[in-house]
Short mmCIF file of C-alpha atoms and ligand atoms in Angstrom, two decimals:
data_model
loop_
_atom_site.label_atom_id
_atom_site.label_comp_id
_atom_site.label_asym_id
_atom_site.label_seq_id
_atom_site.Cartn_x
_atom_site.Cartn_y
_atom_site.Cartn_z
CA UNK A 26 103.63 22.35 195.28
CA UNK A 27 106.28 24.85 195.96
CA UNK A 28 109.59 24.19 193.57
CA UNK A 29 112.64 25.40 195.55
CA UNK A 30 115.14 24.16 193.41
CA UNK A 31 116.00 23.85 189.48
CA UNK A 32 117.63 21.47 187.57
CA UNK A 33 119.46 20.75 184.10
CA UNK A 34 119.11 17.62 183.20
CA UNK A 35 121.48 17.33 179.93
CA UNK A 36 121.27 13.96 178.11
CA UNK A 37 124.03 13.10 175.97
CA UNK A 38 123.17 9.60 175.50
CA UNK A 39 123.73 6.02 176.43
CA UNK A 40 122.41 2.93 177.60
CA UNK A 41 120.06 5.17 180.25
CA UNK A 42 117.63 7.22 178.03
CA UNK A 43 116.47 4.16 175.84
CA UNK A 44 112.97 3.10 176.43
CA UNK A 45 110.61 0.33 174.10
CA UNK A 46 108.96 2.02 171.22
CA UNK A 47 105.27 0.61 172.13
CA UNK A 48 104.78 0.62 168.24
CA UNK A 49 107.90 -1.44 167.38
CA UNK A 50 108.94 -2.95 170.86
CA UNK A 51 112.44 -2.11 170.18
CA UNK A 52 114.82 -0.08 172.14
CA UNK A 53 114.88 3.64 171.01
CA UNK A 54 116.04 7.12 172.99
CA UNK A 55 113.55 8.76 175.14
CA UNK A 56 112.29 12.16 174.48
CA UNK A 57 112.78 13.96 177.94
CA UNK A 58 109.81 16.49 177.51
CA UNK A 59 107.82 13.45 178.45
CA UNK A 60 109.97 12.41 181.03
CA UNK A 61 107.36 13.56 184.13
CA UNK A 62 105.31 10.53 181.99
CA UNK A 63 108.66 8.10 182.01
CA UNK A 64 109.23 8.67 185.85
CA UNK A 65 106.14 9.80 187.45
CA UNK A 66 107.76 9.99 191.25
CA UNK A 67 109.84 12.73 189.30
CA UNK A 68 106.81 15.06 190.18
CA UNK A 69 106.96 14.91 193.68
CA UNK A 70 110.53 15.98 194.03
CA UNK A 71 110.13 19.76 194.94
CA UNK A 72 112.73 20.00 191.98
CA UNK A 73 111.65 21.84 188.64
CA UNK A 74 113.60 19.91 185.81
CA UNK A 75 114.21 21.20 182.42
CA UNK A 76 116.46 19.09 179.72
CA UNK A 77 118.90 19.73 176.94
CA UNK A 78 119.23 17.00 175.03
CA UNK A 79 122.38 16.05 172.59
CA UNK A 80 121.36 15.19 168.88
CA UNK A 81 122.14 12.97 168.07
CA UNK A 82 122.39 11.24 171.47
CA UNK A 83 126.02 9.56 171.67
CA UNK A 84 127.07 5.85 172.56
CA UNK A 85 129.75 7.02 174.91
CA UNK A 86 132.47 5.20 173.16
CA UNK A 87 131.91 7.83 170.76
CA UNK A 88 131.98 10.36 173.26
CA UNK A 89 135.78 13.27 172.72
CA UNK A 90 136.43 15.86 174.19
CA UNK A 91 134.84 18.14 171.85
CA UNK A 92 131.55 16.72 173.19
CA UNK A 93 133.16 17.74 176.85
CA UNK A 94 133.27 21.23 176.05
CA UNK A 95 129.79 21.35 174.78
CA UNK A 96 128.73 19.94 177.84
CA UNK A 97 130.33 22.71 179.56
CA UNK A 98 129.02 25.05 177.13
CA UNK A 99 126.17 23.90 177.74
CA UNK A 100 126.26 24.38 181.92
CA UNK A 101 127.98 27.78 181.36
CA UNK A 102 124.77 28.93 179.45
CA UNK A 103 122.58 27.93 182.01
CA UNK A 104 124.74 28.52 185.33
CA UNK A 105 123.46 31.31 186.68
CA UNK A 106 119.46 29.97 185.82
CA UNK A 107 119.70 26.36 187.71
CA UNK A 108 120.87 24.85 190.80
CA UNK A 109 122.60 22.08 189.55
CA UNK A 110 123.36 19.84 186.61
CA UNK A 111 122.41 16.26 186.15
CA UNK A 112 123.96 14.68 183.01
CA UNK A 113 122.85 11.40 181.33
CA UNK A 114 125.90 9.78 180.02
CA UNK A 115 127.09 6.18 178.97
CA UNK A 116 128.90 4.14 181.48
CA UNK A 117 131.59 3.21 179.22
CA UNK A 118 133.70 6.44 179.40
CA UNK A 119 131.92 8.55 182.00
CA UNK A 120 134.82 8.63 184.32
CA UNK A 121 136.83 10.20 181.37
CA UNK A 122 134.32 12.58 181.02
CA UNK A 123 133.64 13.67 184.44
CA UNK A 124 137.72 14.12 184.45
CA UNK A 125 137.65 15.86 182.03
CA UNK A 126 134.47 17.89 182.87
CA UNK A 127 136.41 18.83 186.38
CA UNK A 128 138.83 20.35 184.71
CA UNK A 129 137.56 21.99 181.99
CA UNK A 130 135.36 23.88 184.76
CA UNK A 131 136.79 25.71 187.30
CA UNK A 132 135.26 27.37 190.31
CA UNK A 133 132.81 25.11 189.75
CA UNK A 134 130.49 25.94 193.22
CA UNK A 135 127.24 24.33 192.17
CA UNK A 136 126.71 20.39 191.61
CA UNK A 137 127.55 18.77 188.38
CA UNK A 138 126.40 14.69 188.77
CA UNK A 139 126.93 12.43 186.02
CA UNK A 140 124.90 9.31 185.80
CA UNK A 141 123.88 6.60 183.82
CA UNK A 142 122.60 2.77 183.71
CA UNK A 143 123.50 -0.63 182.96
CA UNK A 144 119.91 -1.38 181.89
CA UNK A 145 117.42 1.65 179.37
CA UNK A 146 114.94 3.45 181.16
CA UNK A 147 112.42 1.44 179.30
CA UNK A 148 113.57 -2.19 180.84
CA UNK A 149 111.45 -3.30 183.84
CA UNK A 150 114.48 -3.88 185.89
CA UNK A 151 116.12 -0.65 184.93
CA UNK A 152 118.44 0.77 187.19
CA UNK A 153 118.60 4.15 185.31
CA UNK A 154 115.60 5.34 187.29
CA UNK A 155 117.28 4.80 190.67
CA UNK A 156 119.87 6.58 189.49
CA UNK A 157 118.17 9.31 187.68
CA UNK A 158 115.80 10.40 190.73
CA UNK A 159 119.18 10.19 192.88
CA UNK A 160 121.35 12.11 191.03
CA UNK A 161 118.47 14.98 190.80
CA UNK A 162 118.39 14.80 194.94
CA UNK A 163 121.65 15.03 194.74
CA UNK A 164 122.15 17.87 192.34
CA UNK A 165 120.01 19.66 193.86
CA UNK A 166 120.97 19.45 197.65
CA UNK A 167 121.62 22.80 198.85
CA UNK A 168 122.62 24.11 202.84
CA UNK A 169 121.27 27.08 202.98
CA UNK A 170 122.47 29.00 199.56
CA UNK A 171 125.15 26.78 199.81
CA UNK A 172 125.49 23.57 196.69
CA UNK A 173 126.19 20.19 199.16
CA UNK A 174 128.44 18.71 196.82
CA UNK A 175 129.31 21.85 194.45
CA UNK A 176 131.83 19.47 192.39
CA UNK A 177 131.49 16.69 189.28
CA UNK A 178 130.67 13.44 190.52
CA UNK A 179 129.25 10.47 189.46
CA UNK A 180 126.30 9.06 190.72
CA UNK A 181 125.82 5.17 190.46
CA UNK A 182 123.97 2.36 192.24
CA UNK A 183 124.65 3.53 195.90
CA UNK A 184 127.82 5.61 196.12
CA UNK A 185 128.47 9.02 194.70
CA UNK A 186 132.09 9.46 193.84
CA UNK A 187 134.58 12.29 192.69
CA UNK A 188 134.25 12.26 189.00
CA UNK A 189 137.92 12.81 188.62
CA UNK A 190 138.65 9.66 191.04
CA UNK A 191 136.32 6.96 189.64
CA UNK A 192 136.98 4.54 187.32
CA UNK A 193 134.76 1.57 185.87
CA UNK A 194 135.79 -1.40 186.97
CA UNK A 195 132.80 -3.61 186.38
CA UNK A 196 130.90 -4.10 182.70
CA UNK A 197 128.01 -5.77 183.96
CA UNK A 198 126.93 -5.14 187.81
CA UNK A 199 124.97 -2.40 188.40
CA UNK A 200 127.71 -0.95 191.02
CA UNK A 201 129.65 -0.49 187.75
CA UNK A 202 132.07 2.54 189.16
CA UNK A 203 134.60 2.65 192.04
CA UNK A 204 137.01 5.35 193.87
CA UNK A 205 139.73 3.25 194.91
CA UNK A 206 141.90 5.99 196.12
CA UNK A 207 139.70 8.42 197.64
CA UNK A 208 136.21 7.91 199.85
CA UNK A 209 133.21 8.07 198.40
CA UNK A 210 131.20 11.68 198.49
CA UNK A 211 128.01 9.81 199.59
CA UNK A 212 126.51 6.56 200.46
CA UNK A 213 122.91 6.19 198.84
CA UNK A 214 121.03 4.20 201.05
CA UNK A 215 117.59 4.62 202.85
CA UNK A 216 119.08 8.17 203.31
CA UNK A 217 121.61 9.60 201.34
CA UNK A 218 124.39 10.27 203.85
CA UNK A 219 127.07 12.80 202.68
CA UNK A 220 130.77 12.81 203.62
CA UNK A 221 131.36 16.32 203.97
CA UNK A 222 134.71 15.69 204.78
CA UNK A 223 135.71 15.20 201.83
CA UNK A 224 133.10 16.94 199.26
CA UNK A 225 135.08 20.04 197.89
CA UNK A 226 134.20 23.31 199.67
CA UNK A 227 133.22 26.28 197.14
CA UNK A 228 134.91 29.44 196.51
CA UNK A 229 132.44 31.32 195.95
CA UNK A 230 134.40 32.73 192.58
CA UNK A 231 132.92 33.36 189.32
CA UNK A 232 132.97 30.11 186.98
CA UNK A 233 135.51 29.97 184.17
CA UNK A 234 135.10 27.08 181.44
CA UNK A 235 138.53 25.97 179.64
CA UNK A 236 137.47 25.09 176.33
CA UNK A 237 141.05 24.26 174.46
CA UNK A 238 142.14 20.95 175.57
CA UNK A 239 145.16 19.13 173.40
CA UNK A 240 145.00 15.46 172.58
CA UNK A 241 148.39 15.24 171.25
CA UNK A 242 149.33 12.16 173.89
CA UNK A 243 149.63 8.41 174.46
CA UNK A 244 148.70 5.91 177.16
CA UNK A 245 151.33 3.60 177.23
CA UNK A 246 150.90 0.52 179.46
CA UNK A 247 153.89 -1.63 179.83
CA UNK A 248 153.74 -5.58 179.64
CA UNK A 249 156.78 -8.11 180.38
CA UNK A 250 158.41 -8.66 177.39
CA UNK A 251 157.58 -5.57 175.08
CA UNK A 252 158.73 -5.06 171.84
CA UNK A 253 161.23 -1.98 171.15
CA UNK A 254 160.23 -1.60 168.64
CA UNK A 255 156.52 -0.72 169.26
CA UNK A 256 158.00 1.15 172.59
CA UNK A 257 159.98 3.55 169.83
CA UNK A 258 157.30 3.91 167.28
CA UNK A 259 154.87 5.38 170.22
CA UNK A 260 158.06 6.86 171.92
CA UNK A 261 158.70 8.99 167.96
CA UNK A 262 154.93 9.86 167.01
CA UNK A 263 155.05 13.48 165.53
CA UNK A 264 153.55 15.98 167.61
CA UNK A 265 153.69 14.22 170.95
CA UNK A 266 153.54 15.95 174.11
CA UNK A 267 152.68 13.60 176.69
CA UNK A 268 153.01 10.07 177.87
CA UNK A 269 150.55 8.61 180.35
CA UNK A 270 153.32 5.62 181.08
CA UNK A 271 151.14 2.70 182.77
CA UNK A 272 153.79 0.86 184.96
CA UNK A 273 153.96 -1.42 187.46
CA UNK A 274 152.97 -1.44 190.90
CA UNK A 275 154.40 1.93 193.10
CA UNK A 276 156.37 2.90 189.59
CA UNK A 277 158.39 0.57 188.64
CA UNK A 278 159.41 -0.56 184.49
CA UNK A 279 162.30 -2.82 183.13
CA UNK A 280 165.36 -1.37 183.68
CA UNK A 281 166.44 -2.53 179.82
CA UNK A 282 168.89 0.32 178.59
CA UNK A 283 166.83 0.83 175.46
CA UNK A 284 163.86 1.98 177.08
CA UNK A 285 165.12 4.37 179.59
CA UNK A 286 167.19 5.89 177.04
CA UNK A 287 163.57 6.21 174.36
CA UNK A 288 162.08 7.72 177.44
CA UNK A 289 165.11 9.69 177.94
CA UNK A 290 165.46 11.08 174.58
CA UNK A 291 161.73 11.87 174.39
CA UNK A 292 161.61 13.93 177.43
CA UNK A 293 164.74 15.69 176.21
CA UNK A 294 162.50 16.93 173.01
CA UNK A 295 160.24 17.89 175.49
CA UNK A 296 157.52 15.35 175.94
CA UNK A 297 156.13 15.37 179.20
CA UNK A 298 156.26 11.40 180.62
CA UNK A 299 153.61 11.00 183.93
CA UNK A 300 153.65 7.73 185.75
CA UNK A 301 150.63 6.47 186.62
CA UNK A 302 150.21 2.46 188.04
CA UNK A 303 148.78 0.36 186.64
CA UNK A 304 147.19 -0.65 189.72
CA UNK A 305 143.60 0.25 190.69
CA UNK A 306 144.61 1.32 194.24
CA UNK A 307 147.83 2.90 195.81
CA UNK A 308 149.95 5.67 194.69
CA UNK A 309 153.14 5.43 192.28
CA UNK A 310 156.32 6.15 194.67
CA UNK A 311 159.21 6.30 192.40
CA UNK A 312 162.81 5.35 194.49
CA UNK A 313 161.09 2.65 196.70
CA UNK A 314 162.32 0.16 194.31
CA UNK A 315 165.84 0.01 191.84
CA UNK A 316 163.42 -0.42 188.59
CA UNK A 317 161.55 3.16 189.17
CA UNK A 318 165.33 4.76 190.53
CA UNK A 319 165.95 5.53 186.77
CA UNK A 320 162.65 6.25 185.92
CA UNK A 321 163.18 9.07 188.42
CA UNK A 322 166.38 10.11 186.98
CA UNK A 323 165.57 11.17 183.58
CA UNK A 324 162.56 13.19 184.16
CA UNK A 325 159.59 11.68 184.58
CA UNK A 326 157.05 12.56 186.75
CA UNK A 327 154.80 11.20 189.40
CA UNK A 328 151.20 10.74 188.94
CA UNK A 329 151.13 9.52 192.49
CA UNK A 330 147.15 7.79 192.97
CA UNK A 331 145.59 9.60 189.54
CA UNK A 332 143.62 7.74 187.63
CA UNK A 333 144.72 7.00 183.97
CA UNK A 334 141.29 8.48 182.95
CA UNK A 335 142.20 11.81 184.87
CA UNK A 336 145.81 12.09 183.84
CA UNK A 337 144.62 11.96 180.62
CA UNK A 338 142.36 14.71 181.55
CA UNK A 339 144.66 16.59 183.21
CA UNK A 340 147.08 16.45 180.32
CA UNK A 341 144.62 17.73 177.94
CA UNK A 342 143.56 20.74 179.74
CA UNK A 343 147.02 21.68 180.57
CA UNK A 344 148.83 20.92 177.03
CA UNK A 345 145.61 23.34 175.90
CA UNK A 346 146.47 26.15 178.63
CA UNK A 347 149.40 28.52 177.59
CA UNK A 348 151.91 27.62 180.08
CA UNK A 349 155.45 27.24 180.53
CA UNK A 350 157.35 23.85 181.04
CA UNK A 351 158.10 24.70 184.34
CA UNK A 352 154.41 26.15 185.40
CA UNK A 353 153.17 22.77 183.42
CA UNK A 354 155.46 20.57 185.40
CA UNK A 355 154.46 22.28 188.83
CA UNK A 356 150.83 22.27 187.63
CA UNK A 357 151.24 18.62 187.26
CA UNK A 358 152.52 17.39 190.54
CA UNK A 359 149.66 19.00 192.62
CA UNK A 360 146.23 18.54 192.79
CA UNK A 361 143.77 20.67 190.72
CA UNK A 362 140.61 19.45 191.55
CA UNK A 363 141.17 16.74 194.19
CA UNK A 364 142.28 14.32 191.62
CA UNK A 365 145.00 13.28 193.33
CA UNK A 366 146.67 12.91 197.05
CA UNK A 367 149.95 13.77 197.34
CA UNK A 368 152.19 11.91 199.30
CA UNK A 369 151.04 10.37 202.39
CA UNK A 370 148.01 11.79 203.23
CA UNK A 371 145.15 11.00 204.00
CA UNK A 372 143.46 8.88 201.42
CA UNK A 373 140.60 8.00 202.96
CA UNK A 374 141.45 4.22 204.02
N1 LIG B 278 127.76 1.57 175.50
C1 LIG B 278 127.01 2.35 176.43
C2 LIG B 278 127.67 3.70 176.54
O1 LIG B 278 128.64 3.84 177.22
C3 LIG B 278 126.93 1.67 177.74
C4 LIG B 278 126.21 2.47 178.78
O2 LIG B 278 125.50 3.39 178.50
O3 LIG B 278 126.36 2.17 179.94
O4 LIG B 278 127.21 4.64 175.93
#
């Protein structure tokens, strides 16, 4: 068999590589230079697959952004020798790590896929292998010398999505992920049918990894009838630089005096605030209503349709660049890496 193509696979852990130890029948992680003996259809991809594997492999609640960068690391060693990059990762925070992932990797122009399961490799009824033998097509899908889908994404169940749009919304179905503000990359069905449209196009420029990100911020999600007092102890934490503010709806947050002036006096010290809904779909549009007027007026920003999971992202790569306020601020407010539509274009609906 001719092998035309060449693929990472780098396992950081989770749910997906766990198979039964035939000794002990319990669940354990797979060793991945066996894994032609795991998956046998593996061998009749015309894909060679080699695989890094984390150690020790990492229940992705443990997963920080340290572990991002050696991912990256990891693809940035390796770039020029494969085609694409398949990485094994828990469900539980993969869309912060595929935010994260975009970011930290610019000019990205060959396929990073991140994919997991909701049951090991080693059940019966796994849905890792599905997803595994997927993500490889996917990964390595090329036009010509041309990546299909040279961006991060996530591959699960039938849809591939922007990594830095997806966000789990479900803890048990196996369609566990969902892009409710942009269209999915792919539909995985008897044929894997791409959406060109709106897969990022390369640019053909040399890859450079950011490896300083800054986790000096919050998530703050309002509720009705939050204390002050817990507002101003998040509001005064030493060394914060950002607030991902979870509000209501298209923007919107009480209009009690104390808070706006907390948020007020914070942003004066120089904390960036970013308004993000709370809301799975639709885009934060501060001035539609009177409670997101003031919001407006003392400096916070729009997040418009990000996801929490990429502002957070977002914020960390950019608190970690060496920028001014203002570059930060413009930075901000327009998409990077697709991760958010500004205004009212098209998002896909
Ligand atoms: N707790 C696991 C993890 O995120 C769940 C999974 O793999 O899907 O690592």
């Amino acid at each position: 068999m001719v092998f035309s193509r060449s693929i990472l696979l780098i396992n950081t852990g989770g749910t997906i590589g766990m198979v039964k130890d035939a000794a002990t029948g319990a669940l354990r992680p797979v060793d991945f230079v066996h894994l032609y003996e795991q998956i046998p259809v593996l061998k009749k991809m015309p894909v060679t697959i080699d695989s890094y594997t984390f150690n020790p492999l990492i229940d992705s609640s443990n997963m920080h952004p340290g572990n991002w960068i050696r991912v990256a690391e990891v693809i940035e060693e390796n770039y020029e020798k494969y085609d694409g990059f398949v990485i094994l990762h828990g469900s539980d925070t993969m869309a912060y790590s595929a935010s994260g992932l975009s970011f930290i990797l610019e000019n990205l122009n060959k396929p990073v896929v991140l994919t997991g399961a909701q049951l090991p490799l080693g059940k019966v009824r796994s849905d890792g292998r599905e997803n595994l033998v997927t993500s490889i097509e996917i990964a390595s899908a090329y036009e010509e010398e041309t990546a299909v889908v040279p961006e991060v994404a996530i591959c699960f169940e039938n849809l591939l999505l922007r990594g830095n749009r997806t966000h789990k919304y479900n803890a048990e179905h196996f369609n566990a992920f969902h892009s409710f503000n942009y269209p999915a990359l792919a539909n995985v069905g008897l044929h894997i049918r791409y959406h060109t449209n709106y897969i990022q196009k390369p640019n053909f420029k040399a890859l450079k990894v950011h490896k300083k990100l800054d986790t000096n911020l919050v998530i703050l999600k309002l509720f009705p009838g939050m204390a002050r007092q817990a507002v101003e102890a998040i509001l005064n934490i030493q060394g914060l630089k950002a607030v991902v503010l979870e509000t209501f709806g298209t923007g919107n947050a009480p209009t009690d005096e104390w808070l706006l002036s907390g948020l007020k006096a914070a942003i004066n010290r120089g904390v960036i605030v970013m308004n993000v809904t709370q809301c799975n779909g639709g885009s934060v549009l501060m001035g539609k209503y009177h409670t997101s007027v003031g919001l407006q007026q003392i400096g916070v920003i729009s997040g418009y349709d990000i996801t929490t999971e990429s502002a957070v992202a977002k914020l960390m790569y950019l608190l970690g660049e060496d920028l001014t306020r203002d570059e930060m601020m413009l930075l901000l407010q327009i998409p990077l890496r697709g991760e958010m539509t500004v205004g009212d274009e098209d998002r896909g609906k």
